[in-house]
Every structure is written in C-alpha cells, then in structure tokens.
Short mmCIF file of C-alpha atoms and ligand atoms in Angstrom, two decimals:
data_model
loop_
_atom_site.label_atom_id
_atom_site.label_comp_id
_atom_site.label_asym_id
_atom_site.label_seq_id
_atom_site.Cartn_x
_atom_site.Cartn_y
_atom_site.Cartn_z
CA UNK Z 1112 89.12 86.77 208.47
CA UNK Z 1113 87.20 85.01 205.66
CA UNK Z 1114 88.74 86.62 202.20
CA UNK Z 1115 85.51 87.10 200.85
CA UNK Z 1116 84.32 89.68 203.32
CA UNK Z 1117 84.41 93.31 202.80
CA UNK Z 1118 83.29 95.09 206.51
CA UNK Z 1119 82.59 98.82 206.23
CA UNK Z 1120 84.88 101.21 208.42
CA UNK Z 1121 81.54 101.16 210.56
CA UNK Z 1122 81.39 97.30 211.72
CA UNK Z 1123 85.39 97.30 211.60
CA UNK Z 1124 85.25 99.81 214.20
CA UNK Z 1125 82.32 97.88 216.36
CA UNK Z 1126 84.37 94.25 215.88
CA UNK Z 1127 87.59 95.73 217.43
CA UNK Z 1128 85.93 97.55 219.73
CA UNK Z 1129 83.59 94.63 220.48
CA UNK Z 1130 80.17 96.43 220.23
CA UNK Z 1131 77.33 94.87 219.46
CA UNK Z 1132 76.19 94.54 215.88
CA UNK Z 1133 72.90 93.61 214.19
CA UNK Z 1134 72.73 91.88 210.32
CA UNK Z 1135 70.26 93.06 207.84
CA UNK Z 1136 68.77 91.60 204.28
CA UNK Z 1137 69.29 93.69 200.98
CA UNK Z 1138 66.52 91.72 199.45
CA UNK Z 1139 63.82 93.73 201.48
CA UNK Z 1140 65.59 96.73 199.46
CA UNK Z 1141 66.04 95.36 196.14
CA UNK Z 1142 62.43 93.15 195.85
CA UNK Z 1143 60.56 94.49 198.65
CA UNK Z 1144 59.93 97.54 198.26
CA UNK Z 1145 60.08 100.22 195.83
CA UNK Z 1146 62.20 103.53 195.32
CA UNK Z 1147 62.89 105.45 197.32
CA UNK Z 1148 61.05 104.18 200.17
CA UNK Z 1149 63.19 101.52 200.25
CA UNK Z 1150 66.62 103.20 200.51
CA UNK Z 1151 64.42 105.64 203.19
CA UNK Z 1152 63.45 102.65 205.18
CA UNK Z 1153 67.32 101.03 205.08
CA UNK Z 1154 68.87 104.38 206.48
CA UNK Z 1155 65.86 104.69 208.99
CA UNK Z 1156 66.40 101.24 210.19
CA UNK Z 1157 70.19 101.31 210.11
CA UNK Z 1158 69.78 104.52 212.41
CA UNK Z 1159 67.07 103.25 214.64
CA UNK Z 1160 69.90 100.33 215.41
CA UNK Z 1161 72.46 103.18 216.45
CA UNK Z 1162 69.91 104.66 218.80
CA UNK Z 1163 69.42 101.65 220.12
CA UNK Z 1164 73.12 101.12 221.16
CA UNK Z 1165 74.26 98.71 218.27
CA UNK Z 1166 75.87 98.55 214.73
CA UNK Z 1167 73.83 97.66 211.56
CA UNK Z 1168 75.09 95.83 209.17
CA UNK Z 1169 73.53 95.52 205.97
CA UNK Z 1170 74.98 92.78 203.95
CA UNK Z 1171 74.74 92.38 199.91
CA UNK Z 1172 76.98 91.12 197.49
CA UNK Z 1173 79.13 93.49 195.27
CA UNK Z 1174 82.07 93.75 193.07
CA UNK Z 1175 82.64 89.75 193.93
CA UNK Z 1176 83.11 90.49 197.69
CA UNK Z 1177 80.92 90.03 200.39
CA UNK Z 1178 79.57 93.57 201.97
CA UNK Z 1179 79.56 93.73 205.81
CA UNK Z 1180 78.09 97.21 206.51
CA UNK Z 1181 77.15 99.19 203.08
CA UNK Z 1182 77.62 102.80 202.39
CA UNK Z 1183 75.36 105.65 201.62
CA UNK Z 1184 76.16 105.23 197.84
CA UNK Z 1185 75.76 101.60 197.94
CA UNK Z 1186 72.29 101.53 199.65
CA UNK Z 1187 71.50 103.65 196.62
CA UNK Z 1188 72.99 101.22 194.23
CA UNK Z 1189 70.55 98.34 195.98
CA UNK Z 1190 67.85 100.37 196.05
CA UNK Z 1191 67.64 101.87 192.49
CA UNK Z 1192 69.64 98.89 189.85
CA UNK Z 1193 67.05 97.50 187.90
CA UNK Z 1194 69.52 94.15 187.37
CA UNK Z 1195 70.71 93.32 191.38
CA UNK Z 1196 69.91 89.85 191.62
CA UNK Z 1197 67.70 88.28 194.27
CA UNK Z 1198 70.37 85.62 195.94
CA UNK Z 1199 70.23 83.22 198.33
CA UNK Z 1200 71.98 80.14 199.10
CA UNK Z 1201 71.91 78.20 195.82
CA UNK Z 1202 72.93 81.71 194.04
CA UNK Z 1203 75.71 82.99 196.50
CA UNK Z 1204 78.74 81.67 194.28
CA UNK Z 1205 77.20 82.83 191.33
CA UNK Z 1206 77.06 86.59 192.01
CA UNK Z 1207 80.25 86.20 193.41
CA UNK Z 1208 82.19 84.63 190.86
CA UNK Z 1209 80.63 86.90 188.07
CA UNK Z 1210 80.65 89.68 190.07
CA UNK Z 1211 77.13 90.61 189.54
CA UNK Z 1212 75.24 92.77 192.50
CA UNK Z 1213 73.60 90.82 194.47
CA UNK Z 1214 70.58 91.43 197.13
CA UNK Z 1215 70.87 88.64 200.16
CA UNK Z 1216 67.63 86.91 200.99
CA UNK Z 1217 67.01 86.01 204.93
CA UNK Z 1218 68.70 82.43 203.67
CA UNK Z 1219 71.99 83.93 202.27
CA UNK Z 1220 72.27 86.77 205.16
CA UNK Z 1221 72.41 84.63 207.67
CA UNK Z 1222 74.88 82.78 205.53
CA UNK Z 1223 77.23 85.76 205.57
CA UNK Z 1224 76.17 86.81 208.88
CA UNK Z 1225 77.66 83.91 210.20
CA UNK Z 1226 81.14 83.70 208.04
CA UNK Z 1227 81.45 87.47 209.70
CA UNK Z 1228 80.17 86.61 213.22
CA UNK Z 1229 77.16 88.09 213.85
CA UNK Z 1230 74.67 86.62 215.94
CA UNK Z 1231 71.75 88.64 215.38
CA UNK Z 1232 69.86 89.79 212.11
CA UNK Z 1233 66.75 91.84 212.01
CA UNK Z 1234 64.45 91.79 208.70
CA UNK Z 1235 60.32 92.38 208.29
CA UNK Z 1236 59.44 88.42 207.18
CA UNK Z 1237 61.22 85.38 206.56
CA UNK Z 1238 60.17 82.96 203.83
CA UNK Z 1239 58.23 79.56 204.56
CA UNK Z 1240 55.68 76.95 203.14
CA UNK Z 1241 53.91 78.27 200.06
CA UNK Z 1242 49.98 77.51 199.97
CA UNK Z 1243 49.95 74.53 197.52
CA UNK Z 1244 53.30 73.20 198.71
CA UNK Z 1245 52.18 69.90 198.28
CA UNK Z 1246 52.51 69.94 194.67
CA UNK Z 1247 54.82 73.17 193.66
CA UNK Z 1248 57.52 71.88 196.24
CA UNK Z 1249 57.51 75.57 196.92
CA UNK Z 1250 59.35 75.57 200.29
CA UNK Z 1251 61.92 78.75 200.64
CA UNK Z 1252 65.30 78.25 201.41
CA UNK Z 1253 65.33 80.40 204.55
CA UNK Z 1254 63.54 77.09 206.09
CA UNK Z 1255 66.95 75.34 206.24
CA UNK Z 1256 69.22 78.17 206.55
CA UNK Z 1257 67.32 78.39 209.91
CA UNK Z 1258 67.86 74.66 210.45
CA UNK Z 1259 71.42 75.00 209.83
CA UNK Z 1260 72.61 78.18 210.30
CA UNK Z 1261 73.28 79.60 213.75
CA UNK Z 1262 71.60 83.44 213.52
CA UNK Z 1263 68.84 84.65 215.68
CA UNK Z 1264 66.06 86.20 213.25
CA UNK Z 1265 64.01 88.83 214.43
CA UNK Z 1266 60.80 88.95 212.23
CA UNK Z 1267 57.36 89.93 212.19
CA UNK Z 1268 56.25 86.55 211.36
CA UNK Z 1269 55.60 84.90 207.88
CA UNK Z 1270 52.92 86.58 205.75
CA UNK Z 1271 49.57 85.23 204.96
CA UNK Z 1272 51.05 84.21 201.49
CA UNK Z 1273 52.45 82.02 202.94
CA UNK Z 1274 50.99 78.94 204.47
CA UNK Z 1275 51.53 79.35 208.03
CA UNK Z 1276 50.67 76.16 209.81
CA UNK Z 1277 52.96 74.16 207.51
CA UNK Z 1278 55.82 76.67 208.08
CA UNK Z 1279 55.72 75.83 211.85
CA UNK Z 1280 55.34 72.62 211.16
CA UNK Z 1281 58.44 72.52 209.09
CA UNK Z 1282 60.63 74.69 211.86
CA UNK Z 1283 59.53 72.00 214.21
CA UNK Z 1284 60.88 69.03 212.16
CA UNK Z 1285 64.35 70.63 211.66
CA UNK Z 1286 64.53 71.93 215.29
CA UNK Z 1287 64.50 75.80 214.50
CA UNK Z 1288 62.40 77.41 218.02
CA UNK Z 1289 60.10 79.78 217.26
CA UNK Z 1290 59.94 82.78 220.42
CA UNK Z 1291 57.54 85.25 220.02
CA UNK Z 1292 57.52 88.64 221.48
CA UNK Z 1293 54.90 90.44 224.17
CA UNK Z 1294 51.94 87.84 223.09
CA UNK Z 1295 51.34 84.40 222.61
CA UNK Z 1296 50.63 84.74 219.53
CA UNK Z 1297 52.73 83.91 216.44
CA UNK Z 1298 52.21 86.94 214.20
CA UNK Z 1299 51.24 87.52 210.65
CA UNK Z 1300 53.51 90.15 209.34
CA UNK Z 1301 50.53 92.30 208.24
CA UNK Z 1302 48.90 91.45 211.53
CA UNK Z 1303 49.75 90.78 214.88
CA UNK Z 1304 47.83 87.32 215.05
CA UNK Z 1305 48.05 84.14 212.65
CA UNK Z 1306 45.66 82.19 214.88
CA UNK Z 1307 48.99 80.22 215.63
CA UNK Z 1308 51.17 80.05 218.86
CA UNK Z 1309 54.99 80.82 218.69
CA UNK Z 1310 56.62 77.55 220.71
CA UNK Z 1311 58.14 80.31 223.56
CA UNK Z 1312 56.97 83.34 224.70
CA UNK Z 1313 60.12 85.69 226.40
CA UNK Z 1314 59.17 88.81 226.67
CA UNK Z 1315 63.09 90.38 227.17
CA UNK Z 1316 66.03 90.85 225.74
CA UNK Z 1317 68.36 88.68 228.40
CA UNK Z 1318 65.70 85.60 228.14
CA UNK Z 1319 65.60 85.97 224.57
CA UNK Z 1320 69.75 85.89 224.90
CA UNK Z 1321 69.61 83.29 227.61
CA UNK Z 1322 67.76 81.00 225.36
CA UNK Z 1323 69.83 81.75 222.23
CA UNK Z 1324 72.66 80.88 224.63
CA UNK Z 1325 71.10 78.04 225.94
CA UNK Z 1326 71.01 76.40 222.04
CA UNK Z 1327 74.00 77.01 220.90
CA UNK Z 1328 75.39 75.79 224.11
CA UNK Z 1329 74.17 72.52 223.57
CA UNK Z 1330 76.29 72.14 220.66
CA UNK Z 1331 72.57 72.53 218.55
CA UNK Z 1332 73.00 74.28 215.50
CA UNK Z 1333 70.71 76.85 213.57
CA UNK Z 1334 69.01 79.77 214.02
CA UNK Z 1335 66.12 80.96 216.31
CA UNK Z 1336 63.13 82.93 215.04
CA UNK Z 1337 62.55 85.86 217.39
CA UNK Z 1338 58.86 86.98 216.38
CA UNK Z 1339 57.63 90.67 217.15
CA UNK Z 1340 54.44 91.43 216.09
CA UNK Z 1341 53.70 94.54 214.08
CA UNK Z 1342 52.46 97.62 216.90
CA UNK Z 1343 48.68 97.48 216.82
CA UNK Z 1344 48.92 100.96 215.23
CA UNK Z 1345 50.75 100.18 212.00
CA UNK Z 1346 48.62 96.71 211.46
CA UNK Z 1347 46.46 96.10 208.68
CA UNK Z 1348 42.90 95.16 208.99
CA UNK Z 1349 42.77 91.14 208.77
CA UNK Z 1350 39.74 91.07 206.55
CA UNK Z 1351 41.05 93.23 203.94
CA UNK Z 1352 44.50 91.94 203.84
CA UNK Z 1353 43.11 88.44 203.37
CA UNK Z 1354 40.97 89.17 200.84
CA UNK Z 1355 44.17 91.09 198.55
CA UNK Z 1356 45.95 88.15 199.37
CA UNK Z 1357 43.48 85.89 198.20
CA UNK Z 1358 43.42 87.89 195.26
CA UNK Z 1359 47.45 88.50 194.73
CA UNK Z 1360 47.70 84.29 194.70
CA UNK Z 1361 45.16 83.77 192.18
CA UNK Z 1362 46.84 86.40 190.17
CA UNK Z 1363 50.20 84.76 190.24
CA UNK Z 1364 48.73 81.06 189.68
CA UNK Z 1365 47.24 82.45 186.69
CA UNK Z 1366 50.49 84.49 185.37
CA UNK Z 1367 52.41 81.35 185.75
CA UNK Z 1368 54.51 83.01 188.39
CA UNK Z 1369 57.26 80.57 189.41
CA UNK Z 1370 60.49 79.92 191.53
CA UNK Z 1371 62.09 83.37 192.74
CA UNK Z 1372 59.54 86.14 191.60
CA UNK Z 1373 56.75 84.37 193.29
CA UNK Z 1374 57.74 86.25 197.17
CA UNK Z 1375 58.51 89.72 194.87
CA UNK Z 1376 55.33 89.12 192.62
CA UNK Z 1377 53.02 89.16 195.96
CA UNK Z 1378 54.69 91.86 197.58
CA UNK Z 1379 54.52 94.07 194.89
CA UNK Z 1380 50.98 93.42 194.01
CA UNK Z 1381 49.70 93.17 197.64
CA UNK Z 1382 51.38 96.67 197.67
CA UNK Z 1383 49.58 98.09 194.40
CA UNK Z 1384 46.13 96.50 195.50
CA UNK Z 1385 46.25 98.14 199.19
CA UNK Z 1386 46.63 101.68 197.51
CA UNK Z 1387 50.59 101.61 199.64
CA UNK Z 1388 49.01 100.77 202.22
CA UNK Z 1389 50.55 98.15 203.01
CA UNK Z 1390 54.25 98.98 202.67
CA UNK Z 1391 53.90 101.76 205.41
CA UNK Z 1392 53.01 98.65 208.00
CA UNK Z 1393 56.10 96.83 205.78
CA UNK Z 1394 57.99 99.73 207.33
CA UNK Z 1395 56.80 100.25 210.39
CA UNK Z 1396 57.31 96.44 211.27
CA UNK Z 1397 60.69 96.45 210.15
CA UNK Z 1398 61.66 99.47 212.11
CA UNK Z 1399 60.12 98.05 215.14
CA UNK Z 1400 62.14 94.89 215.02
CA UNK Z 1401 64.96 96.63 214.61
CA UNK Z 1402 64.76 98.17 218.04
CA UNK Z 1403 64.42 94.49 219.46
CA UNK Z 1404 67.13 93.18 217.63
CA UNK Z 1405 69.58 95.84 218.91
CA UNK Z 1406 68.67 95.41 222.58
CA UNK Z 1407 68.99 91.48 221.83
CA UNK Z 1408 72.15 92.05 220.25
CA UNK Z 1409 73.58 94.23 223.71
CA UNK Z 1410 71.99 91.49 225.53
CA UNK Z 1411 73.69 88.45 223.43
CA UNK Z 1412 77.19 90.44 224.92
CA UNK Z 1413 76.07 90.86 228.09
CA UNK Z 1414 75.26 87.21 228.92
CA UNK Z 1415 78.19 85.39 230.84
CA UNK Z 1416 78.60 82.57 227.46
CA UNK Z 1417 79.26 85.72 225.65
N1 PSU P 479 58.95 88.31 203.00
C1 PSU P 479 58.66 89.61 203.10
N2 PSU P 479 59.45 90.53 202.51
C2 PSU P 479 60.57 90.16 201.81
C3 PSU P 479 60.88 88.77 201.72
C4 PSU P 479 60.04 87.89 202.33
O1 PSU P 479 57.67 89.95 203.72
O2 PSU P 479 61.26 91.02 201.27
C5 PSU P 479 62.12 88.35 201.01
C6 PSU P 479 63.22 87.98 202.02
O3 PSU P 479 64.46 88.36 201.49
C7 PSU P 479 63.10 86.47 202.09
C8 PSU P 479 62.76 86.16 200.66
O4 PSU P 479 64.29 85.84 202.50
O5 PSU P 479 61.85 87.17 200.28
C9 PSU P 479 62.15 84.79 200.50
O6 PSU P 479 62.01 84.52 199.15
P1 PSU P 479 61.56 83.06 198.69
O7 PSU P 479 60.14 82.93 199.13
O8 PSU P 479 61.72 83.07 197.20
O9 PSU P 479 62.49 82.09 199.36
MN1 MN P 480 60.19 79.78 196.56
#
C-alpha cells in the first residue's frame, strides 16, 4: 500500500472485503458550495452511495497524508476552514509536504483514486475549455488527468462557463470517451442538453462497465466520462441560466479573475445571482450521479475482467 494513503476504517473494511467503492472530490465541498449545504450535500451523497450497495470515499488531503474515506469531523473541517486549499495535480506535493489541508479537484481525485484503486468517482462537473481559451490558455487540468489517468467520471456534464464544444473537442484529441446516460445528449450541468452529443450512449450499468472494461483492456489508459444529465425536475431554465452566466463571465473578465478562483468565482456568483437557485440543482445533480456511480461501481465487480 502506497505510504501516503490514509483509508478510513470504512473503505478498509470494503477493500478486504472486496465491496465496491465509489471516489468523491472535496473541492465541490471546499469551493463549490457554501456552509452548511455543503457538508449536508457530502453526508447525503456519501449515504445515497450506501443505499445504493457501495462505499464512498471522499478523498482530501490532510495532516500530509492522503485521506481515503473522511470522517464526520473531517467533512466539517472541509466544509467550514476558510484556508483548505483548492489542489490539483500541479499542487498535490505541496499540501502534502507542508501539510496544509487540501480540497482535491476532479484532476487530483482521480490522481489518488487511482494510487488507492478505485475505479469509479462520482462528482457534479468536471473542468474543461474556458470561453476565450484561445488567448488565456485557460484549459483545466482535469482535461489530462482524464487523458492519463484511468478513473471512470460520472458527471453531469461541463457547465455553460465553460466552452463546451472545445472541451469535446479536446477529450477527443487525447482519447478520453465521452458516454452519456438515458439521452443522446451531452448535458450541461445546469441543464440536461448542451446542443452537443456524448460520443456513446449506454444506458446501463454492465455496458457502461463493459466499455470501461473494454478500454482498459486494450492496454489504453485514462479515464472515461460517464455523463448523467440533471432529472428534468431539478434543471434550471436554459434562458435564465445563460443569461447569469453571461453575466458571471463578464464580471470575472472585469475583476481580473485569474488561474484557480476563476471555476470558484463563477460558481459562487452564478449561485448569488440565481437567488440559490442554482445550488439546489448543484445538489440534486450530484446526488443523482451518485446513484449511477454506485450501480457502475457493483457492475465494474461484477464483469468477468473484474
Ligand atoms: N465544476 C463544478 N463544480 C465544481 C468544480 C467544477 O460545477 O466544484 C470544481 C471541481 O473540483 C473541478 C474544478 O475539478 O472545479 C476545476 O477547476 P479548474 O477549472 O480551475 O480546473
Ligand atoms: Mn483554469
């Protein structure tokens, strides 16, 4: 076992026993939302994993280990210290080397995920193409942690932030499939269409598996995006989410909003201009995926490469 890697009594007890476990991102905790909805949401999703016949682990960096599972107290920690650091792959031997707390993007989860052998991770959006790319360079690391690293991601999407098209095209480039869930239809996060197909539509858990399989048995490294779109209940109108968008990215152009706090920035003030809004369908899609990702994770054990 890596030395790094501190596994709650929790996923101990599921690797020995060999049940199936599911990753999650602190980041969503730490930067995505605020207190206490986000420690709410953590517990809510960890639980909704349980029910669904898996173990969640929720990965962050503390006390210069690696966290494989995180207790009641430390969900707290996440969820309320105004200095845990947003990491992801560039910042991962920082935090641990100083020993600062750390929050694990989608990039440096599946990072850990991986050292600790877990397949599957479960989070609301991963990061992509910025709008404007072309001259910020602002591409997000999760991009090539999916090109490299072999995790399945379940995900709502990318955001409308974001620039979609160019994300896709990017995950094409470097290989990384894109399956979507129950539609056609590549979703938006906030909305279940981005006027973009995923590459793959499989509809259940064992063809999701089978494909996952399929990859990795090929000797073809990286992840695989697993794209649920957000129930048509919990989804925001398109219109109005477009136009706060619209808004939130002028806002941060103008504030000079760079590097790391440009994701947060948006999140947050897509949040405030919604009136909250916009967090509950934050929370409802995350919950939602987690109930895919723990039937993909049962399914990923069930398959004969297993
Ligand atoms: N998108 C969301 N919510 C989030 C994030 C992205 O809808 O909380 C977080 C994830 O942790 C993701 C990170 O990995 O932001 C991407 O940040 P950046 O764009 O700086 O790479
Ligand atoms: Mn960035």
């Amino acid at each position: 076992m890596h030395p790094l890697l501190a596994f709650s009594p929790e996923v101990a007890h599921a690797r020995n026993t060999g049940a199936p476990i599911v990753a999650l991102e602190s980041t969503i905790i730490s930067h995505g939302m605020p207190y206490p909805q986000n420690v709410q949401m953590a517990r809510e999703v960890e639980q909704i994993i349980r029910d669904g016949g898996a173990v969640p682990a929720t990965i962050a960096i503390i006390d210069g280990r690696i966290c494989i599972g995180l207790s009641e107290a430390q969900l707290e920690q996440l969820g309320t210290a105004p200095d845990a650091m947003k990491v992801s792959r560039r910042d991962l031997p920082y935090v641990l080397s100083q020993s600062k707390l750390g929050a694990t993007t989608v990039a440096a989860t599946m990072i850990c995920a991986e050292l600790a052998g877990i397949k599957v991770f479960v989070t609301g959006g991963i990061g992509g193409v910025h709008r404007g790319a072309e001259t910020s360079f602002d591409i997000s690391a999760d991009l090539q942690e999916l090109a490299q690293t072999s995790v399945a991601v379940v995900c709502a999407g990318v955001k409308s932030i974001l620039d979609i098209g160019l994300t896709l095209e990017y995950l094409e480039t470097h290989g990384v499939p894109v399956l979507s869930v129950g539609q056609r239809g590549f979703p938006a996060f906030f909305t279940r269409e981005s006027g973009f197909h995923a590459d793959f539509q499989l509809d259940t858990p064992a063809e999701q598996a089978a494909f996952i399989h399929a990859k990795w048995r090929l000797g073809l490294k990286g992840g695989v995006v697993v794209s649920n779109p957000v129930p048509e209940a919990d989804a925001m109108p398109r219109e109005e989410i477009d136009r706060i968008t619209e808004q939130a990215l002028q806002e941060a152009a103008a504030g000079g909003i760079s590097g790391k706090q440009v994701t947060p920035f948006l999140l947050g003030r897509i949040k405030e201009l919604t009136g909250g809004r916009s967090l509950a369908t934050n929370i409802a899609l995350v919950k939602h995926n987690a109930r895919v990702g723990a039937a993909l994770a049962a399914a990923m054990l069930a398959h004969p490469e297993a």
